[in-house]
Coordinates of C-alpha atoms in Angstrom, one line a residue:
M1 CA 7.9 -4.6 -93.7
P2 CA 10.5 -7.0 -92.0
E3 CA 13.5 -4.3 -92.9
D4 CA 11.2 -1.5 -91.2
V5 CA 10.7 -4.0 -88.0
E6 CA 14.9 -4.9 -88.0
R7 CA 15.6 -1.3 -88.4
Y8 CA 13.2 -0.3 -85.7
L9 CA 14.9 -3.2 -83.6
K10 CA 18.6 -2.3 -84.4
N11 CA 17.8 1.3 -83.6
F12 CA 16.1 0.3 -80.3
M13 CA 18.9 -1.8 -79.2
K14 CA 21.5 1.1 -80.2
A15 CA 19.2 3.6 -78.0
M16 CA 19.5 1.1 -74.8
P17 CA 22.4 1.6 -72.3
S18 CA 25.2 -0.6 -72.7
E19 CA 25.9 -3.7 -70.2
D20 CA 28.7 -1.8 -68.8
L21 CA 26.6 0.9 -67.6
Y22 CA 24.4 -1.6 -65.8
F23 CA 27.4 -3.5 -64.5
E24 CA 29.1 -0.2 -63.1
A25 CA 26.1 0.7 -61.3
I26 CA 25.8 -2.5 -59.6
H27 CA 29.5 -2.3 -58.8
E28 CA 28.8 1.2 -57.2
I29 CA 25.8 -0.1 -55.4
I30 CA 27.5 -2.9 -53.9
K31 CA 30.5 -0.6 -52.9
D32 CA 28.0 1.6 -51.1
L33 CA 26.4 -1.3 -49.1
I34 CA 29.8 -2.6 -47.9
K35 CA 30.3 0.6 -46.8
E36 CA 27.1 1.1 -45.1
Y37 CA 27.9 -2.4 -43.4
I38 CA 31.5 -1.6 -42.3
K39 CA 30.2 1.9 -40.8
R40 CA 27.6 0.1 -39.0
K41 CA 30.2 -2.7 -37.4
I42 CA 32.5 0.0 -36.4
N43 CA 29.7 2.3 -35.1
Q44 CA 29.1 -0.8 -32.8
N45 CA 32.8 -1.1 -31.4
D46 CA 34.1 1.8 -29.4
A47 CA 37.2 0.2 -29.0
I48 CA 37.9 0.1 -33.1
K49 CA 36.5 3.8 -33.4
D50 CA 38.5 5.1 -30.7
E51 CA 41.5 3.4 -32.7
I52 CA 40.7 4.7 -35.5
M53 CA 40.3 8.2 -34.7
N54 CA 43.8 8.0 -33.2
I55 CA 45.2 6.6 -36.2
L56 CA 43.4 9.3 -38.0
E57 CA 45.1 11.8 -35.8
K58 CA 48.5 10.8 -36.1
F59 CA 48.2 10.4 -39.8
L60 CA 47.2 14.1 -40.2
E61 CA 49.9 15.2 -37.8
S62 CA 52.4 13.0 -40.0
K63 CA 51.0 15.1 -43.2
F64 CA 51.6 18.4 -41.6
K65 CA 55.2 17.2 -40.5
E66 CA 55.6 16.4 -43.8
Y67 CA 54.6 19.5 -45.6
D68 CA 56.6 21.3 -42.7
A69 CA 59.7 19.4 -43.7
M70 CA 59.2 20.4 -47.2
A71 CA 59.0 24.0 -46.6
R72 CA 62.1 23.8 -44.2
M73 CA 63.9 21.9 -47.4
A74 CA 62.7 24.9 -49.6
K75 CA 64.4 27.4 -47.2
V76 CA 67.6 25.7 -47.0
T77 CA 67.8 25.2 -50.7
A78 CA 67.4 28.9 -51.3
E79 CA 70.0 29.7 -48.4
I80 CA 72.3 27.5 -50.8
G81 CA 71.6 29.1 -53.7
L82 CA 72.3 32.4 -52.2
I83 CA 75.1 31.4 -50.5
T84 CA 76.5 29.8 -53.7
A85 CA 75.5 32.5 -56.2
P86 CA 77.6 35.3 -57.5
P87 CA 77.2 38.7 -56.3
S88 CA 76.7 40.3 -59.8
I89 CA 73.3 38.0 -60.2
K90 CA 72.4 37.8 -56.4
D91 CA 69.6 40.3 -56.3
E92 CA 68.0 38.5 -59.4
A93 CA 68.7 35.3 -57.7
V94 CA 66.8 36.4 -54.4
S95 CA 63.9 37.9 -56.4
E96 CA 63.6 34.5 -58.7
F97 CA 63.5 32.3 -55.4
M98 CA 61.2 34.3 -54.0
S99 CA 58.7 33.9 -56.4
T100 CA 59.3 30.4 -57.0
F101 CA 59.0 29.5 -53.1
K102 CA 56.7 31.9 -52.4
R103 CA 54.3 29.8 -55.1
E104 CA 55.1 26.4 -53.4
I105 CA 54.8 27.3 -50.1
E106 CA 51.4 28.9 -51.1
E107 CA 50.6 25.4 -52.8
I108 CA 51.6 23.9 -49.7
I109 CA 49.8 25.7 -47.3
R110 CA 46.7 25.4 -49.9
K111 CA 47.3 21.8 -49.6
T112 CA 47.6 21.6 -45.9
F113 CA 44.3 23.8 -45.0

């Protein structure tokens, strides 16, 4: 009988969630509470809210400029490749550049939008 009770308790303890799960859940709850508190404080202060919006606009604008610069660099790289390619493989190089940069540009556009 004592062995049955001991086995029952062991099985019961195995079925319980680990303490890490509880710590993780509490951590997430605290993060959510902090987010709510910060949002409330931001919404109470129009100057800070406006400043955050201005910063966000500048950030998004800079990201767009970054993607634009990447696209331009890709174009220049392709032009350099075409200029330096021997005439015998130029057509193949053009086709390879087009397929490579088409994928890259599509990925940049997907990231942007």
